[in-house]
Tab-separated table of C-alpha atoms in Angstrom:
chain	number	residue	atom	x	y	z
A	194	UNK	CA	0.000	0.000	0.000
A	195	UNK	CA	1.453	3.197	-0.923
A	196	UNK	CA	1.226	6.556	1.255
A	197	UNK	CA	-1.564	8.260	-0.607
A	198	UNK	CA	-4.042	5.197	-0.335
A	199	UNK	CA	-3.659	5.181	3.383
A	200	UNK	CA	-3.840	8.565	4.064
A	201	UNK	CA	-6.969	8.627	1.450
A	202	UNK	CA	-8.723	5.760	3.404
A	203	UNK	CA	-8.363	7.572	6.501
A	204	UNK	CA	-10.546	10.314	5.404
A	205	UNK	CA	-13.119	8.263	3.499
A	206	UNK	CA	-15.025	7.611	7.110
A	207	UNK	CA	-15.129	11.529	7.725
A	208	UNK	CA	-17.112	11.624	4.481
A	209	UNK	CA	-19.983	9.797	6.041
A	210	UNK	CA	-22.243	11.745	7.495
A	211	UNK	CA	-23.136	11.342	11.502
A	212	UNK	CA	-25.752	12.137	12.916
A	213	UNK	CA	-25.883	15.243	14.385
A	214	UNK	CA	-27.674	17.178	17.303
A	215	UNK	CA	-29.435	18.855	15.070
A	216	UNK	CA	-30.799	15.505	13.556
A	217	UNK	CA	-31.421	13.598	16.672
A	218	UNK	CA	-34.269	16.588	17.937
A	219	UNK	CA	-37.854	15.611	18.223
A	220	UNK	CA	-40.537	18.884	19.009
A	221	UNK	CA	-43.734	17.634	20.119
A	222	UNK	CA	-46.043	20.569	20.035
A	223	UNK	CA	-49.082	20.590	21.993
A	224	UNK	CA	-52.792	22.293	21.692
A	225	UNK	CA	-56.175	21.692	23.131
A	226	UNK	CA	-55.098	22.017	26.855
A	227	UNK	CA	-58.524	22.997	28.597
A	228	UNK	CA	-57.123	23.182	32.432
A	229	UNK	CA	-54.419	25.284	33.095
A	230	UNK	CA	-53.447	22.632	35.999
A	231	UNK	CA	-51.525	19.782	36.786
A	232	UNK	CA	-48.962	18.611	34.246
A	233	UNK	CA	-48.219	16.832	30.584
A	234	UNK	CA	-46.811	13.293	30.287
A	235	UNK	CA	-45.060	12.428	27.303
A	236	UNK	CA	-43.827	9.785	26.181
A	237	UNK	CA	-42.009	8.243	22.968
A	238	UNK	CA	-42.293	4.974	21.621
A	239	UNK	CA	-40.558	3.080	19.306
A	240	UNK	CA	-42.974	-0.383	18.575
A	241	UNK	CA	-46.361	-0.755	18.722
A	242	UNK	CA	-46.375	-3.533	21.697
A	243	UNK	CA	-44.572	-0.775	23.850
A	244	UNK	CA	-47.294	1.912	22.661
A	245	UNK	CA	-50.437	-0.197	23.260
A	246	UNK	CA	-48.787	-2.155	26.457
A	247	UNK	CA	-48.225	1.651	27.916
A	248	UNK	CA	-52.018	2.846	27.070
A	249	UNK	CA	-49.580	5.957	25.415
A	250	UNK	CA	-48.593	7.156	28.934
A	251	UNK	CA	-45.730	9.290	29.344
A	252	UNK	CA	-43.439	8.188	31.752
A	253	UNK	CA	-43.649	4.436	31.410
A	254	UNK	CA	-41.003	2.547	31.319
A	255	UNK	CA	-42.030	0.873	27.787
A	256	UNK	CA	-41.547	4.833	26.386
A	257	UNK	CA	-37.683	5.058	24.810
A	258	UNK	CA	-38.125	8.482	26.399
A	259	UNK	CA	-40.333	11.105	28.444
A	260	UNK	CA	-40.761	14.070	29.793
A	261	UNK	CA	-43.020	15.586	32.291
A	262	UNK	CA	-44.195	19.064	31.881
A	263	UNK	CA	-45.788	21.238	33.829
A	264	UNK	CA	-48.641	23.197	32.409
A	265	UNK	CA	-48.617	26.677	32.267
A	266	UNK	CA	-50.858	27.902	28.852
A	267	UNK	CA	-53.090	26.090	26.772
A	268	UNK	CA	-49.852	25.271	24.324
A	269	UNK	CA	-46.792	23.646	24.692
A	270	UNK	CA	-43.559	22.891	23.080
A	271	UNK	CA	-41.429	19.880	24.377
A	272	UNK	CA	-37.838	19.184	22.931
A	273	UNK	CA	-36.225	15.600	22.808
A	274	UNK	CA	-32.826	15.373	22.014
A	275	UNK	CA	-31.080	12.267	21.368
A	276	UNK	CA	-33.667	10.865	19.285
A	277	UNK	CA	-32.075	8.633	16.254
A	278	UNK	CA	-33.657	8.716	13.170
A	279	UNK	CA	-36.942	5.739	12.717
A	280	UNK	CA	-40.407	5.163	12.891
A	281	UNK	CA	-41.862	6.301	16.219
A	282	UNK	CA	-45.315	7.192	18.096
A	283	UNK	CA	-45.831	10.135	20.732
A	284	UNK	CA	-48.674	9.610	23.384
A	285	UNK	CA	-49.408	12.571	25.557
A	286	UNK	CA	-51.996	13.032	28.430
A	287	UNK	CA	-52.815	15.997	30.222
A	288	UNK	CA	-52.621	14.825	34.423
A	289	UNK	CA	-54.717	17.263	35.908
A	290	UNK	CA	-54.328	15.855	39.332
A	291	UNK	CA	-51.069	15.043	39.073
A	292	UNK	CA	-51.289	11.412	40.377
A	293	UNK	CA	-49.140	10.425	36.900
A	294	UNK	CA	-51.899	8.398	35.064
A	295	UNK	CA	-55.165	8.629	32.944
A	296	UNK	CA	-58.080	8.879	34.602
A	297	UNK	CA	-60.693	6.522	33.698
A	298	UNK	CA	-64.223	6.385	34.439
A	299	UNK	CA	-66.221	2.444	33.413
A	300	UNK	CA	-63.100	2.400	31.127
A	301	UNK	CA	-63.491	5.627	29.772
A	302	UNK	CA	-60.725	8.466	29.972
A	303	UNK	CA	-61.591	11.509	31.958
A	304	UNK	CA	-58.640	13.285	31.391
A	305	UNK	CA	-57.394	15.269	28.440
A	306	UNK	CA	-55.118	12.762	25.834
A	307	UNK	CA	-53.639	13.430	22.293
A	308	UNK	CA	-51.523	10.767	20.174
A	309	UNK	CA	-48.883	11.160	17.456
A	310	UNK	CA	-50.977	12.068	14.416
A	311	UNK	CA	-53.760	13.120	15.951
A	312	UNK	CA	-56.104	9.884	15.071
A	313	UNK	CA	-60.044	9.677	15.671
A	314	UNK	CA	-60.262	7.808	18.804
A	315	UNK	CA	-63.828	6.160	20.186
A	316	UNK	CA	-63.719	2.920	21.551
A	317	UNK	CA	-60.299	1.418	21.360
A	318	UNK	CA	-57.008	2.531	20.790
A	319	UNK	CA	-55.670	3.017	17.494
A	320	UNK	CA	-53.482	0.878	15.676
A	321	UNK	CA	-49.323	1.590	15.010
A	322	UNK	CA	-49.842	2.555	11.662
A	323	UNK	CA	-52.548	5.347	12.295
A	324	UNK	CA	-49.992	6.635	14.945
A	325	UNK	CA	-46.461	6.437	14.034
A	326	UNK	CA	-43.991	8.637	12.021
A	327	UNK	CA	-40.971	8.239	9.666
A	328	UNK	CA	-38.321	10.615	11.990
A	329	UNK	CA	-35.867	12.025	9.562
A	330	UNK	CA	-33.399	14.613	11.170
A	331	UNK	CA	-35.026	17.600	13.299
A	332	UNK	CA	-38.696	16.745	13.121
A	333	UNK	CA	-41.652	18.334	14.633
A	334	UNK	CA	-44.767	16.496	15.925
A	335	UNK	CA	-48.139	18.410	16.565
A	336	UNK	CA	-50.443	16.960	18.883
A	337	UNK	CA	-54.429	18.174	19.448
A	338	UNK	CA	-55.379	17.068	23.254
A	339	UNK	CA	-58.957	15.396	22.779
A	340	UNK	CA	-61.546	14.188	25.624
A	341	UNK	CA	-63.897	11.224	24.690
């Protein structure tokens, strides 16, 4: 091997592109809050067993990460960083009480909830493809709270 092939072939990986902070962001914006009380959970998943087995709250352990917000207006803007690039769901409920779960009533949610494309939710929860997003760089999610 001569000098310029090794010195060529130790740039060649430098070529390559990484990705960068700037790639690995995730902004979940968030609308529809009604009670300017308790706090947001929000969580990120990245199957659809994890989603469905977490009923989308933030702060499970299933979620590849979460944040919990407190709320302040009746919008929100929450930054991930650290997120690679995939395919990826964001479930967010509004804890008015702050005890760190949804509220149900006979099965029905009496708190404030919102999930990653913002599907039409009645009776059961949606399925991973009505949900989840191709993440590609610095994306941004936007999220309408809903009440059944």
């Amino acid at each position: 091997m001569n000098r310029r092939t090794f010195i060529s072939g130790l740039f060649v990986p430098s070529l390559l592109k990484a990705q960068t902070v700037e790639d690995s962001i995730l902004i979940v914006n968030i609308t529809g809050i009604k009670k300017r009380s308790g706090c947001l959970l929000i969580g990120v998943f990245d199957s659809a067993a994890d989603m469905e087995a977490s009923k989308f709250s933030g702060g499970d352990k299933r979620s590849i990460a979460w944040k919990v917000v407190k709320v302040k207006r009746s919008v929100a803007s929450v930054c991930f960083i650290g997120i690679p690039n995939g395919v990826y769901s964001v479930g967010v409920i509004h804890d008015a009480n702050n005890n760190k779960r949804l509220d149900t009533a006979f099965g029905k949610p009496i708190e404030s909830f919102g999930i990653s494309r913002n599907p039409y939710v009645k009776y059961k929860y949606p399925k991973w493809t009505e949900v989840s997003f191709k993440k590609t760089g610095e994306t941004k999610v936007n999220i309408i709270l809903k009440q059944i």
